[in-house]
Amino acid sequence: MKLKKVLIVVILFSLLIGLVSNVTLAVVNPSTITGNNSRGINPSDLSVNSNTSEIKSASSNIIAIIIACVFGFILYVIPMCIALKRKHPQRFPIGCLNIFLGWTFLGWVICLVWSLSNAKSEVQISSNKYEDLARLQELKNNGTITETEFEVEKTKLLR
């Protein structure tokens, strides 16, 4: 169980690193990277821009990209969260499939349907020992079980 938790943390951490790198790459302006000199960087492009409207525009773009990435990530992991919340018996495979194939729309839909499916829980036999004793007595009276079988089952129930 501990290995599963470690694996989930590693996967979520790698997704976070990917998110940060994508935001960083989206913010970088390609015109500042290329230049006319042999090293590829033009020193005049590295000067501080005093135009505040461009700075405000860049910061609002960064904020919009971060908000979009956060909402996208939340939407991406919804099937895994549903499976965890419902304590689905197959929540670990659902989470793995969601993380590795959720980027495809079909994989995400499969995870969502799987997490919402009714997982068959273990069938519980009557937990009332008095009803079970009455049922055993009826079986003994019908001749279905013998007296010794009745006594063995009765001692099992009364433990």
GROMACS .gro file of C-alpha atoms in nm:
model
  159
    1MET     CA    1   0.000   0.000   0.000
    2LYS     CA    2   0.290   0.233   0.078
    3LEU     CA    3   0.435   0.172  -0.269
    4LYS     CA    4   0.106   0.282  -0.425
    5LYS     CA    5   0.110   0.608  -0.232
    6VAL     CA    6   0.470   0.676  -0.333
    7LEU     CA    7   0.387   0.604  -0.696
    8ILE     CA    8   0.090   0.841  -0.686
    9VAL     CA    9   0.302   1.118  -0.532
   10VAL     CA   10   0.573   1.070  -0.797
   11ILE     CA   11   0.318   1.083  -1.077
   12LEU     CA   12   0.147   1.393  -0.940
   13PHE     CA   13   0.486   1.560  -0.890
   14SER     CA   14   0.585   1.487  -1.250
   15LEU     CA   15   0.255   1.632  -1.369
   16LEU     CA   16   0.321   1.944  -1.165
   17ILE     CA   17   0.671   1.978  -1.314
   18GLY     CA   18   0.521   1.940  -1.663
   19LEU     CA   19   0.262   2.205  -1.584
   20VAL     CA   20   0.524   2.452  -1.463
   21SER     CA   21   0.747   2.389  -1.765
   22ASN     CA   22   0.454   2.438  -2.004
   23VAL     CA   23   0.360   2.766  -1.839
   24THR     CA   24   0.722   2.880  -1.855
   25LEU     CA   25   0.749   2.792  -2.224
   26ALA     CA   26   0.420   2.966  -2.302
   27VAL     CA   27   0.537   3.288  -2.138
   28VAL     CA   28   0.878   3.308  -2.308
   29ASN     CA   29   0.877   3.549  -2.601
   30PRO     CA   30   1.061   3.384  -2.894
   31SER     CA   31   1.183   3.723  -3.025
   32THR     CA   32   1.407   3.770  -2.720
   33ILE     CA   33   1.577   3.436  -2.772
   34THR     CA   34   1.681   3.483  -3.136
   35GLY     CA   35   1.912   3.759  -3.248
   36ASN     CA   36   2.158   3.868  -3.514
   37ASN     CA   37   2.489   3.792  -3.340
   38SER     CA   38   2.671   3.460  -3.351
   39ARG     CA   39   2.550   3.353  -3.006
   40GLY     CA   40   2.187   3.400  -3.102
   41ILE     CA   41   2.114   3.672  -2.846
   42ASN     CA   42   2.092   4.037  -2.936
   43PRO     CA   43   2.211   4.253  -2.644
   44SER     CA   44   1.960   4.523  -2.730
   45ASP     CA   45   1.678   4.272  -2.680
   46LEU     CA   46   1.789   4.221  -2.320
   47SER     CA   47   1.735   4.583  -2.220
   48VAL     CA   48   1.469   4.667  -1.962
   49ASN     CA   49   1.143   4.772  -2.122
   50SER     CA   50   0.999   5.081  -1.956
   51ASN     CA   51   0.658   5.047  -2.120
   52THR     CA   52   0.425   4.955  -1.831
   53SER     CA   53   0.134   4.859  -2.054
   54GLU     CA   54   0.338   4.572  -2.200
   55ILE     CA   55   0.436   4.458  -1.850
   56LYS     CA   56   0.071   4.460  -1.737
   57SER     CA   57  -0.029   4.273  -2.051
   58ALA     CA   58   0.239   4.010  -1.995
   59SER     CA   59   0.142   3.961  -1.630
   60SER     CA   60  -0.227   3.926  -1.717
   61ASN     CA   61  -0.133   3.669  -1.982
   62ILE     CA   62   0.069   3.473  -1.727
   63ILE     CA   63  -0.218   3.478  -1.478
   64ALA     CA   64  -0.465   3.365  -1.746
   65ILE     CA   65  -0.236   3.079  -1.848
   66ILE     CA   66  -0.189   2.966  -1.487
   67ILE     CA   67  -0.566   2.974  -1.421
   68ALA     CA   68  -0.633   2.778  -1.740
   69CYS     CA   69  -0.370   2.519  -1.644
   70VAL     CA   70  -0.516   2.478  -1.294
   71PHE     CA   71  -0.869   2.431  -1.427
   72GLY     CA   72  -0.740   2.192  -1.693
   73PHE     CA   73  -0.558   1.986  -1.431
   74ILE     CA   74  -0.868   1.974  -1.209
   75LEU     CA   75  -1.078   1.859  -1.504
   76TYR     CA   76  -0.810   1.605  -1.597
   77VAL     CA   77  -0.810   1.430  -1.256
   78ILE     CA   78  -1.187   1.432  -1.193
   79PRO     CA   79  -1.226   1.056  -1.266
   80MET     CA   80  -0.947   0.971  -1.021
   81CYS     CA   81  -1.099   1.197  -0.753
   82ILE     CA   82  -1.442   1.038  -0.800
   83ALA     CA   83  -1.295   0.688  -0.764
   84LEU     CA   84  -1.109   0.791  -0.447
   85LYS     CA   85  -1.414   0.962  -0.299
   86ARG     CA   86  -1.639   0.662  -0.365
   87LYS     CA   87  -1.368   0.423  -0.235
   88HIS     CA   88  -1.397   0.226  -0.556
   89PRO     CA   89  -1.221  -0.112  -0.523
   90GLN     CA   90  -1.037  -0.044  -0.851
   91ARG     CA   91  -0.933   0.313  -0.765
   92PHE     CA   92  -0.560   0.252  -0.819
   93PRO     CA   93  -0.599   0.116  -1.176
   94ILE     CA   94  -0.846   0.396  -1.250
   95GLY     CA   95  -0.592   0.651  -1.128
   96CYS     CA   96  -0.309   0.500  -1.334
   97LEU     CA   97  -0.522   0.486  -1.648
   98ASN     CA   98  -0.638   0.842  -1.586
   99ILE     CA   99  -0.285   0.974  -1.547
  100PHE     CA  100  -0.130   0.785  -1.838
  101LEU     CA  101  -0.417   0.781  -2.090
  102GLY     CA  102  -0.640   1.062  -1.964
  103TRP     CA  103  -0.485   1.304  -2.211
  104THR     CA  104  -0.671   1.118  -2.484
  105PHE     CA  105  -1.038   1.199  -2.468
  106LEU     CA  106  -1.132   0.830  -2.494
  107GLY     CA  107  -0.907   0.736  -2.200
  108TRP     CA  108  -1.056   1.012  -1.988
  109VAL     CA  109  -1.414   0.905  -2.070
  110ILE     CA  110  -1.332   0.540  -1.992
  111CYS     CA  111  -1.189   0.645  -1.654
  112LEU     CA  112  -1.492   0.859  -1.580
  113VAL     CA  113  -1.740   0.583  -1.662
  114TRP     CA  114  -1.534   0.327  -1.470
  115SER     CA  115  -1.515   0.549  -1.162
  116LEU     CA  116  -1.891   0.608  -1.172
  117SER     CA  117  -1.977   0.241  -1.219
  118ASN     CA  118  -2.131   0.054  -0.932
  119ALA     CA  119  -1.862  -0.168  -0.795
  120LYS     CA  120  -2.007  -0.488  -0.660
  121SER     CA  121  -1.929  -0.501  -0.294
  122GLU     CA  122  -1.896  -0.820  -0.098
  123VAL     CA  123  -2.230  -0.981  -0.030
  124GLN     CA  124  -2.307  -0.973   0.336
  125ILE     CA  125  -2.493  -1.262   0.486
  126SER     CA  126  -2.737  -1.183   0.760
  127SER     CA  127  -2.552  -1.033   1.052
  128ASN     CA  128  -2.827  -1.104   1.304
  129LYS     CA  129  -2.722  -1.420   1.488
  130TYR     CA  130  -3.073  -1.485   1.621
  131GLU     CA  131  -3.216  -1.497   1.269
  132ASP     CA  132  -2.933  -1.729   1.169
  133LEU     CA  133  -3.008  -1.956   1.467
  134ALA     CA  134  -3.377  -1.969   1.374
  135ARG     CA  135  -3.281  -2.056   1.016
  136LEU     CA  136  -3.051  -2.333   1.142
  137GLN     CA  137  -3.327  -2.467   1.370
  138GLU     CA  138  -3.563  -2.477   1.073
  139LEU     CA  139  -3.305  -2.666   0.867
  140LYS     CA  140  -3.261  -2.916   1.150
  141ASN     CA  141  -3.639  -2.960   1.187
  142ASN     CA  142  -3.673  -3.018   0.809
  143GLY     CA  143  -3.404  -3.283   0.825
  144THR     CA  144  -3.171  -3.091   0.594
  145ILE     CA  145  -2.894  -3.094   0.853
  146THR     CA  146  -2.823  -3.339   1.134
  147GLU     CA  147  -2.807  -3.266   1.506
  148THR     CA  148  -2.425  -3.262   1.505
  149GLU     CA  149  -2.415  -3.024   1.206
  150PHE     CA  150  -2.663  -2.801   1.387
  151GLU     CA  151  -2.445  -2.794   1.701
  152VAL     CA  152  -2.130  -2.715   1.501
  153GLU     CA  153  -2.296  -2.427   1.315
  154LYS     CA  154  -2.456  -2.300   1.634
  155THR     CA  155  -2.120  -2.282   1.812
  156LYS     CA  156  -1.975  -2.094   1.509
  157LEU     CA  157  -2.256  -1.839   1.526
  158LEU     CA  158  -2.232  -1.785   1.899
  159ARG     CA  159  -1.858  -1.708   1.893
   0.00000   0.00000   0.00000
